[in-house]
Tab-separated table of C-alpha atoms in Angstrom:
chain	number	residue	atom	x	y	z
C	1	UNK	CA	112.724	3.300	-78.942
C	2	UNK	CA	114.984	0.845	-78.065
C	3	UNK	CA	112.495	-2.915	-77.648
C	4	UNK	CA	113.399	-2.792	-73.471
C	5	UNK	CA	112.616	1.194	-73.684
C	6	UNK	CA	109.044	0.779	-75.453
C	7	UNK	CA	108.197	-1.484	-73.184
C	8	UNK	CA	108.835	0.736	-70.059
C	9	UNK	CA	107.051	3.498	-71.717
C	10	UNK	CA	103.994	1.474	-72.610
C	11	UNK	CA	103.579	0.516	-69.266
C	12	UNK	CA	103.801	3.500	-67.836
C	13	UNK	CA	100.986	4.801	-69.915
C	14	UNK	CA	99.044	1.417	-69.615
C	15	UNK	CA	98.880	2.112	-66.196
C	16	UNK	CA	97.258	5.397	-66.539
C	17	UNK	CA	93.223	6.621	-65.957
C	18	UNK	CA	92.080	9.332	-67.168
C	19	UNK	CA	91.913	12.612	-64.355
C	20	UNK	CA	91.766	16.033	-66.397
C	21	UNK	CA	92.873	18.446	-64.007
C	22	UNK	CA	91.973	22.132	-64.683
C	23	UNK	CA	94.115	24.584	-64.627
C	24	UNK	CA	94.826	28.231	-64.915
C	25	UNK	CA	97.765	31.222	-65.549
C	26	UNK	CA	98.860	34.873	-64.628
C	27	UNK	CA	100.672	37.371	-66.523
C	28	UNK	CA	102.571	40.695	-65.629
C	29	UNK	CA	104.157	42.287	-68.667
C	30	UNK	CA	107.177	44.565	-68.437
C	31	UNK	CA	106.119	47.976	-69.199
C	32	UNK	CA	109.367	48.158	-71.924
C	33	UNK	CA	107.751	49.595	-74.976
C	34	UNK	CA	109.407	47.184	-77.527
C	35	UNK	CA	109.722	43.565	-78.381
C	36	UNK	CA	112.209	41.244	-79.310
C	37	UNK	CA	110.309	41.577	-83.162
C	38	UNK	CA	112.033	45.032	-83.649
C	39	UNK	CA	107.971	46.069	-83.048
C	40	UNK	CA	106.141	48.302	-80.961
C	41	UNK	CA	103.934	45.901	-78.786
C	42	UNK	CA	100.328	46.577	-79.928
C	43	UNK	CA	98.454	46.815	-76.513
C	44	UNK	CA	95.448	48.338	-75.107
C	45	UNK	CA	95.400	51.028	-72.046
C	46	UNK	CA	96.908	48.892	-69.968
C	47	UNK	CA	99.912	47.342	-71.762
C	48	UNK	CA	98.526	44.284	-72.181
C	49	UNK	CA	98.719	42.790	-75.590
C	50	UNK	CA	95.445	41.101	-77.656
C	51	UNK	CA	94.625	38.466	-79.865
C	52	UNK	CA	92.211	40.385	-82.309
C	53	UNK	CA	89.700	37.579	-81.824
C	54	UNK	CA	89.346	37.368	-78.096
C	55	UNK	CA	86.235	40.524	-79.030
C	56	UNK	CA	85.840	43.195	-76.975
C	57	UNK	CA	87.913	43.719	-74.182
C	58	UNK	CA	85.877	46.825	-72.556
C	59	UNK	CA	83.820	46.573	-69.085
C	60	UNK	CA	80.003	47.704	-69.162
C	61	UNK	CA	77.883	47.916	-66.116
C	62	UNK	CA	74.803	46.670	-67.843
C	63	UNK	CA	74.524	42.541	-67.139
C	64	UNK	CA	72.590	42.218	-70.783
C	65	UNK	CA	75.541	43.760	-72.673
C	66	UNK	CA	77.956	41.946	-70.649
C	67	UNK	CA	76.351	39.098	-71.665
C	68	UNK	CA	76.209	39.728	-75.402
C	69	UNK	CA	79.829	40.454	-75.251
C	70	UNK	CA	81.381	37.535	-73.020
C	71	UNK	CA	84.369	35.535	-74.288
C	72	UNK	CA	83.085	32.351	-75.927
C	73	UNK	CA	86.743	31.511	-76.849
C	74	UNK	CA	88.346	28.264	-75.836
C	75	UNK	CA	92.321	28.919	-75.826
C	76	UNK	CA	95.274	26.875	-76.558
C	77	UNK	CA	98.934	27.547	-75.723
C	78	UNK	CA	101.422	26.099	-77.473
C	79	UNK	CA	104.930	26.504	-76.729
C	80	UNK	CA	108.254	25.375	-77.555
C	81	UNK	CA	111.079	24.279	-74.627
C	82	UNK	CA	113.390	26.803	-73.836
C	83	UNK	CA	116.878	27.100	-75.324
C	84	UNK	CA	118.953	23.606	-75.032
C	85	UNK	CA	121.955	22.744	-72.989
C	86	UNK	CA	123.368	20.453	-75.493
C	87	UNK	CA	122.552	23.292	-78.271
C	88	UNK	CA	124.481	26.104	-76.345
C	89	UNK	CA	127.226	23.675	-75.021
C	90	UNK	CA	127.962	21.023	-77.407
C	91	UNK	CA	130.997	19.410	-75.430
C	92	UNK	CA	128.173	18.382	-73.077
C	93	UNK	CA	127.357	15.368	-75.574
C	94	UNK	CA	130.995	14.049	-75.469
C	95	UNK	CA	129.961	13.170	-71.944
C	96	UNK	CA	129.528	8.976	-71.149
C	97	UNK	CA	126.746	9.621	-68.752
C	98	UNK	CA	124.870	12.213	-70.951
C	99	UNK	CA	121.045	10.837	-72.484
C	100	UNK	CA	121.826	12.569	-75.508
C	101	UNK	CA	118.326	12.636	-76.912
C	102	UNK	CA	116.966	14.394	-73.388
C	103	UNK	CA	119.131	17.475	-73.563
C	104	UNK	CA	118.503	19.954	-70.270
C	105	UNK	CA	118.016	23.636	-70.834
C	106	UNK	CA	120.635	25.619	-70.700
C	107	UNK	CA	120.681	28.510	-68.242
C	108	UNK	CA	119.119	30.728	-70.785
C	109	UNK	CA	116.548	28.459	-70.991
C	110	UNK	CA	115.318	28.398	-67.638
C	111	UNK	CA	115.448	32.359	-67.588
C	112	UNK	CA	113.212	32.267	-70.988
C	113	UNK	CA	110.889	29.726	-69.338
C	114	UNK	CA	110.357	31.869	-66.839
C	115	UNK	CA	109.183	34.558	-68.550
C	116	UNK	CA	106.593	32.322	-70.070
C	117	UNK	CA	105.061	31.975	-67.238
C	118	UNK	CA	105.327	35.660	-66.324
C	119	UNK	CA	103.645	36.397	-69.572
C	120	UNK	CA	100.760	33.804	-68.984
C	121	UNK	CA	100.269	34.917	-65.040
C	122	UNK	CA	99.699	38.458	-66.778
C	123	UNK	CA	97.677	37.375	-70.192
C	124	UNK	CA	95.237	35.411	-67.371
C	125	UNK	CA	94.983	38.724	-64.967
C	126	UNK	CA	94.392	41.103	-67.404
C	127	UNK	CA	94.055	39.952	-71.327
C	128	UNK	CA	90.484	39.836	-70.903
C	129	UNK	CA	87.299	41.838	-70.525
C	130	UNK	CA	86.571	42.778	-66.672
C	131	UNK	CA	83.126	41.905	-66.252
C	132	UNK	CA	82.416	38.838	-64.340
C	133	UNK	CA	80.976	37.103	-67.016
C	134	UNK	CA	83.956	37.185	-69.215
C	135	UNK	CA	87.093	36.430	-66.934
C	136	UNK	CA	89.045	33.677	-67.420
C	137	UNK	CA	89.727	31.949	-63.475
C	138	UNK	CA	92.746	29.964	-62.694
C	139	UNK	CA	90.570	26.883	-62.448
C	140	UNK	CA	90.071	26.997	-65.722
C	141	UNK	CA	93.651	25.881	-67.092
C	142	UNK	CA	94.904	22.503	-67.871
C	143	UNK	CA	98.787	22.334	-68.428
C	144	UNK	CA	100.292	19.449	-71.291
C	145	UNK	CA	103.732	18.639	-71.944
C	146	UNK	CA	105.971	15.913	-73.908
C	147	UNK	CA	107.701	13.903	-71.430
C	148	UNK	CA	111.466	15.352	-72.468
C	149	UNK	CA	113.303	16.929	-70.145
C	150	UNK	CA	113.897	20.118	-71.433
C	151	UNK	CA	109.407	20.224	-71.526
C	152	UNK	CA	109.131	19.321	-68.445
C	153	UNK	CA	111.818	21.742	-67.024
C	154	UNK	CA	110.331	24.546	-69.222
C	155	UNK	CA	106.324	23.681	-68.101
C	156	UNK	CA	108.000	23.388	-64.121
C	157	UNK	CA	110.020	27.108	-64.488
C	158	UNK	CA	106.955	28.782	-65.769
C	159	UNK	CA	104.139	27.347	-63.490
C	160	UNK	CA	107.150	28.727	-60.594
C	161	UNK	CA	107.105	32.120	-61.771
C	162	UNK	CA	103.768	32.187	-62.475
C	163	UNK	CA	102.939	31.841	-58.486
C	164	UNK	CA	105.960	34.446	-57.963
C	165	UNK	CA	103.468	37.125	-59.779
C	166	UNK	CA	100.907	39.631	-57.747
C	167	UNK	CA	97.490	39.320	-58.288
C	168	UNK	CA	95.644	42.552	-58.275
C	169	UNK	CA	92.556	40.461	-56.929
C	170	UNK	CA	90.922	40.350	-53.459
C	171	UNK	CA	92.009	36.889	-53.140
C	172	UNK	CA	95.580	36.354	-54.217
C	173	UNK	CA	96.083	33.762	-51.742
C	174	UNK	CA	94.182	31.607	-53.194
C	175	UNK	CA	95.152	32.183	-56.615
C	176	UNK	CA	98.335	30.919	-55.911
C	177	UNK	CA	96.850	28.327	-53.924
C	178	UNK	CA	95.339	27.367	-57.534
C	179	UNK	CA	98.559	28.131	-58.822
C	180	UNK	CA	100.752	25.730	-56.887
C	181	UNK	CA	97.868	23.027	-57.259
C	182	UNK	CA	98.436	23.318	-61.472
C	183	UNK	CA	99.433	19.758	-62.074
C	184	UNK	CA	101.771	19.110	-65.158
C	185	UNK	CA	99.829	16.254	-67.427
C	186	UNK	CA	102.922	14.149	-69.478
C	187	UNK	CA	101.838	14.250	-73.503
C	188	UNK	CA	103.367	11.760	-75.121
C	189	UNK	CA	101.313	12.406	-78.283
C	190	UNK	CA	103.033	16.117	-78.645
C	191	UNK	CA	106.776	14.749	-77.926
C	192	UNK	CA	109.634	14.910	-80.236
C	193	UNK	CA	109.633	14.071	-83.841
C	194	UNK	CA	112.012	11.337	-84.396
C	195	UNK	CA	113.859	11.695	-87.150
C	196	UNK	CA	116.637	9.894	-85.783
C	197	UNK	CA	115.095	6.357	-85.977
C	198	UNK	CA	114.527	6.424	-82.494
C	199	UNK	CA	117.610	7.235	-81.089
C	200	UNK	CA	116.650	10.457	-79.399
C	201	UNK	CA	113.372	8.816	-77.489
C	202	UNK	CA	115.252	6.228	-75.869
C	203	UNK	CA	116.676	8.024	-73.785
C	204	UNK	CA	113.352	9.218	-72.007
C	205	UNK	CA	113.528	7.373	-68.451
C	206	UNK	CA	109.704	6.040	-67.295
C	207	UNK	CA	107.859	8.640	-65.570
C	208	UNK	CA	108.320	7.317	-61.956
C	209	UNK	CA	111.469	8.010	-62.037
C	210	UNK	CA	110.652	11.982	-63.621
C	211	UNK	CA	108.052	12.251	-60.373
C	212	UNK	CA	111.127	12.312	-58.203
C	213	UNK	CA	111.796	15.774	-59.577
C	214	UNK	CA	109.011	17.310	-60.953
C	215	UNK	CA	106.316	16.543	-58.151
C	216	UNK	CA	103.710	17.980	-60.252
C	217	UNK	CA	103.338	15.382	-62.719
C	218	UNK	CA	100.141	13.618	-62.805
C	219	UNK	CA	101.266	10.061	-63.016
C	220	UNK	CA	97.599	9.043	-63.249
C	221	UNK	CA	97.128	10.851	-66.304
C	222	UNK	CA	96.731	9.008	-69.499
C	223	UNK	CA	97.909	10.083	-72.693
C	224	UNK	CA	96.489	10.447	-76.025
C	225	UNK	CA	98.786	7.649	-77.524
C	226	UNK	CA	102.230	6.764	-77.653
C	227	UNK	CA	103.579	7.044	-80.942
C	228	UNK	CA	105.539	4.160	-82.481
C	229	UNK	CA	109.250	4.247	-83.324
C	230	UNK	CA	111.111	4.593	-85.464
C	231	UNK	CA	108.763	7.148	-86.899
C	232	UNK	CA	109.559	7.979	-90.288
C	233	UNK	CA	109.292	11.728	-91.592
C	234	UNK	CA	106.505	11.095	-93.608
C	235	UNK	CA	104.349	9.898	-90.946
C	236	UNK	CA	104.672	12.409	-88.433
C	237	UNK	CA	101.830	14.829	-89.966
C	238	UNK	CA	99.579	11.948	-89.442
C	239	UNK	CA	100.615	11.492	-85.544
C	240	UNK	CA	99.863	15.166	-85.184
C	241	UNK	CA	96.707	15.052	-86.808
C	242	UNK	CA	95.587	12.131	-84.875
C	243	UNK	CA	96.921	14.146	-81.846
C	244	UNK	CA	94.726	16.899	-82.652
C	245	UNK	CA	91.391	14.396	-83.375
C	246	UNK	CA	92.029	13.137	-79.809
C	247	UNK	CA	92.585	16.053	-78.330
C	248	UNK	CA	89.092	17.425	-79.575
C	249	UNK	CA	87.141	14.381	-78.389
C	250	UNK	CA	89.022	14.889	-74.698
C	251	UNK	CA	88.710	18.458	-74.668
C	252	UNK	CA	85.718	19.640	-76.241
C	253	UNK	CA	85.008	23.065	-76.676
C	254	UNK	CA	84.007	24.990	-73.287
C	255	UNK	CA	84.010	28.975	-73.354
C	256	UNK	CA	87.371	30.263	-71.574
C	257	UNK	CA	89.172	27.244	-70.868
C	258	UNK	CA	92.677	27.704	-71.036
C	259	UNK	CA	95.307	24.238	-72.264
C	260	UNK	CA	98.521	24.812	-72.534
C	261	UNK	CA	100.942	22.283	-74.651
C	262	UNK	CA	104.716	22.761	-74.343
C	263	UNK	CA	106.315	20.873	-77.137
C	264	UNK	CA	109.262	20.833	-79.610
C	265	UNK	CA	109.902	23.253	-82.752
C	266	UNK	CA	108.810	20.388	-85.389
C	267	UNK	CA	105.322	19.951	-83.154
C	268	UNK	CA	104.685	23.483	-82.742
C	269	UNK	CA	104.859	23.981	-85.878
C	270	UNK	CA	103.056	20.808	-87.182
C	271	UNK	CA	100.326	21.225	-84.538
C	272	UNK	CA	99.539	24.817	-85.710
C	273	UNK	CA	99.237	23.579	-89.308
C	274	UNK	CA	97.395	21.086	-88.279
C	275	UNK	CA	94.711	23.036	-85.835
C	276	UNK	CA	94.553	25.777	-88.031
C	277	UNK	CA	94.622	24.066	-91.883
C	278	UNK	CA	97.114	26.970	-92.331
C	279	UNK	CA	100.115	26.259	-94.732
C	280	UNK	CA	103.576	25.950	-93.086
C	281	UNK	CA	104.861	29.490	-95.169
C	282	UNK	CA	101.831	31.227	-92.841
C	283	UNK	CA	103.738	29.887	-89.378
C	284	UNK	CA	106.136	31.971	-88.387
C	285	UNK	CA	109.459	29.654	-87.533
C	286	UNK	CA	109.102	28.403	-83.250
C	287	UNK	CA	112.111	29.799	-81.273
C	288	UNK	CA	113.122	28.883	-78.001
C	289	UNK	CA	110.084	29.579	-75.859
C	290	UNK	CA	108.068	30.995	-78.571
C	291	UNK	CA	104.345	30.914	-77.851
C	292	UNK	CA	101.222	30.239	-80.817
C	293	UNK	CA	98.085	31.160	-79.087
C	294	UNK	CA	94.635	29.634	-81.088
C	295	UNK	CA	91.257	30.542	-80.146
C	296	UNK	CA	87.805	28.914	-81.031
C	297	UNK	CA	84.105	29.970	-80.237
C	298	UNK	CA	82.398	26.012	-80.763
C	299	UNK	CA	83.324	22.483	-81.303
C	300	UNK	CA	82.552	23.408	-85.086
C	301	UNK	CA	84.374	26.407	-85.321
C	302	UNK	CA	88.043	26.369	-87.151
C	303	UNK	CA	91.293	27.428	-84.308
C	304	UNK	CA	92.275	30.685	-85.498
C	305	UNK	CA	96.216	31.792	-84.955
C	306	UNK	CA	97.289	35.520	-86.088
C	307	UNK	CA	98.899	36.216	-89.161
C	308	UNK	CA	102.134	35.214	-88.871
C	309	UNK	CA	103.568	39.207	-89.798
C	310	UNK	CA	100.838	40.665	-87.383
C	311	UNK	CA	102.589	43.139	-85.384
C	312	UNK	CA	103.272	41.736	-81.592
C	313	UNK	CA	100.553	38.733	-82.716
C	314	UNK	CA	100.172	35.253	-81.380
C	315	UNK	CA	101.858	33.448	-84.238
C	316	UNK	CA	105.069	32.573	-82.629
C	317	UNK	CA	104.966	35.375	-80.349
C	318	UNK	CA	108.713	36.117	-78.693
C	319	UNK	CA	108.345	39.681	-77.105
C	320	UNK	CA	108.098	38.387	-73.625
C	321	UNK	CA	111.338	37.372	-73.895
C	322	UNK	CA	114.554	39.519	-73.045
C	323	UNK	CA	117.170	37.305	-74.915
C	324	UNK	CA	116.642	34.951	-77.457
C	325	UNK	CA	120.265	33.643	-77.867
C	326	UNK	CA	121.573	32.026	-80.841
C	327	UNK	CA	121.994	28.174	-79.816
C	328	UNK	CA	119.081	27.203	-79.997
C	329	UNK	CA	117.545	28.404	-84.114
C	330	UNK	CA	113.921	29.371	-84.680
C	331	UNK	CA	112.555	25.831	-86.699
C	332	UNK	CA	110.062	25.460	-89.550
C	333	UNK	CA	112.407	23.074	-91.738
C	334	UNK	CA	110.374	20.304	-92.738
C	335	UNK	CA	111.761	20.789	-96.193
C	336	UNK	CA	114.073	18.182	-98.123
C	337	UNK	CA	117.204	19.140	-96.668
C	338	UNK	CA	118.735	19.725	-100.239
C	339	UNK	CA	116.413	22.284	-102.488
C	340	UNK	CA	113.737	23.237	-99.547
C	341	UNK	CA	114.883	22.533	-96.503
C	342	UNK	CA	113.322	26.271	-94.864
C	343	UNK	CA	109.512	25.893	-95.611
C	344	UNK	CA	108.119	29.100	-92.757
C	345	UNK	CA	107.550	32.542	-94.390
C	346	UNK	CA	109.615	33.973	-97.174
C	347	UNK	CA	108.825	37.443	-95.068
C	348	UNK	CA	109.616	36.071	-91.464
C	349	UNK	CA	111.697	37.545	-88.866
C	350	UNK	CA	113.434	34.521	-88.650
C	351	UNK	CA	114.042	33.128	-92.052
C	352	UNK	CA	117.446	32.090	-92.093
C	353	UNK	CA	118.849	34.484	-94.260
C	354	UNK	CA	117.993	37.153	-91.360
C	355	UNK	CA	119.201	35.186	-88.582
């Protein structure tokens, strides 16, 4: 950032206490019998796909084995911003008045974000075991994102659709009471790598001026850290490891609480390496809107992610989507640009010599 830039942004975060607001999602998947993968979707009965760790998903009357089988799992969302308006219309950075580092999304992007949140409304109604010991409640959600545009716009479209979707329970008005009350906490920890020696972040305007339209944003909320700029490539596996050190001392481990982080391609994938001690050729590359899904049963236990070729799994998931597009590339490049520049699966979907 540039020295006048910095300075806004470490005020702004100065300024903030902490205030962890809980939150919670709903899904409703689209009963099409395919994914975006080329894969049938592996789901139970009721269409609703599984992380093979989330245990077992069927309802027994008896309150001991409910017990022994209720969900211990802590899980974390993370999810890249939707497709880019400055990716799928380039003239758009020709423009004097454009903050070229703080691209929009594109129209495709707000339709993909969208279904994000259609996906989570229906993961949180019915992606886990009935019994009233198990459920994961709305309450029980708190909702991250870097402070670039194209985040925020993507966190904003899916918390909207997510109150658009009917809850099968008694009391749907107050789930989307809940809904609507889903604040959107501003990450600066999780927000773009630089790799541009700053140019890209100093475009990010302070965050009173972002409240003005995106009224959900906890202004009172205080980040992890800001990062300093420029950031050089090889330091930006230690941000994200300090990222994920912080973010276990704020949010310790607590059985169904839900977090949800919506990031950039380079975090997503960083993060997930990072959570999971997984090498980058096990993450499957983050496309627009993509979604990695990690689950842990104690403060002790390691985040597990699915295989990255696990059929309709977690790793990168895409089959909520209906379009992908092709502006905006599935990412896991952190190679050298010259000999390695693709370092994701030799096997994945979206290695570039499928794409």
């Amino acid at each position: 950032l540039e020295e006048t830039s910095l300075t806004n942004v470490t005020k702004t975060t100065e300024s903030h206490c902490h205030n962890h607001q809980n939150v919670v999602v709903i899904i409703i998947m689209p009963p099409d019998t395919t994914t975006l993968d080329g894969e049938a979707p592996f789901v139970d009965d009721d269409g609703i796909p599984h992380n093979d760790d989330q245990g077992d998903n069927g309802s027994n009357n008896n309150n001991d084995a409910d017990d022994e089988h209720a969900d211990t799992n802590q899980y974390l969302f993370l999810i890249r911003h939707g497709d880019r308006w400055d990716y799928s219309y380039p003239e758009w950075k020709q423009l004097p008045t454009s903050r070229l580092g703080d691209s929009p999304l594109s129209p495709l992007g707000h339709q993909q974000a969208r279904e994000v949140g259609t996906f989570l409304a229906s993961w949180l109604e019915h992606g886990h075991p009935p019994s009233d010991t198990s459920m994961v409640s709305i309450d029980s959600v708190t909702w991250l994102s870097s402070p670039f545009l194209r985040c925020l716009q993507t966190s904003n479209d899916a918390l909207n659709a997510m109150l658009e979707q009917p809850s099968q329970g008694p009391s749907e008005h107050a789930a989307k009471k809940l809904v609507s009350d889903i604040s959107i906490l501003p990450e600066y920890s999780i927000f773009e790598w630089d790799g541009h020696d700053g140019e890209w972040h100093k475009d990010l305007p302070p965050l009173e001026e972002r409240k003005h339209y995106f009224p959900r944003l906890d202004l009172s909320y205080e980040s992890f850290f800001v990062p300093s700029l420029p950031e050089p490539r090889s330091a930006f596996f230690d941000r994200c490891q300090r990222t994920v050190d912080t973010f276990h001392q704020r949010f310790p481990h607590k059985p169904r609480q839900v977090i949800v982080m919506v990031s950039h391609a380079a975090g997503c994938i960083a993060l997930a390496k990072t959570l999971t001690k997984k090498q980058l050729t096990d993450i499957t590359p983050a496309g627009p809107c993509s979604i990695y899904m990690f689950t842990r049963t104690s403060n002790d236990a390691p985040w597990k992610l699915d295989d990255h070729d696990k059929p309709n799994g977690m790793n990168g998931y895409t089959g909520h989507l209906s379009e992908m597009g092709t502006s905006t590339k599935p990412w896991n490049n952190f190679g050298d640009g010259v000999t390695k520049y693709y370092t994701g699966p030799l096997t994945s979907r979206f290695h570039p010599d499928k794409l």
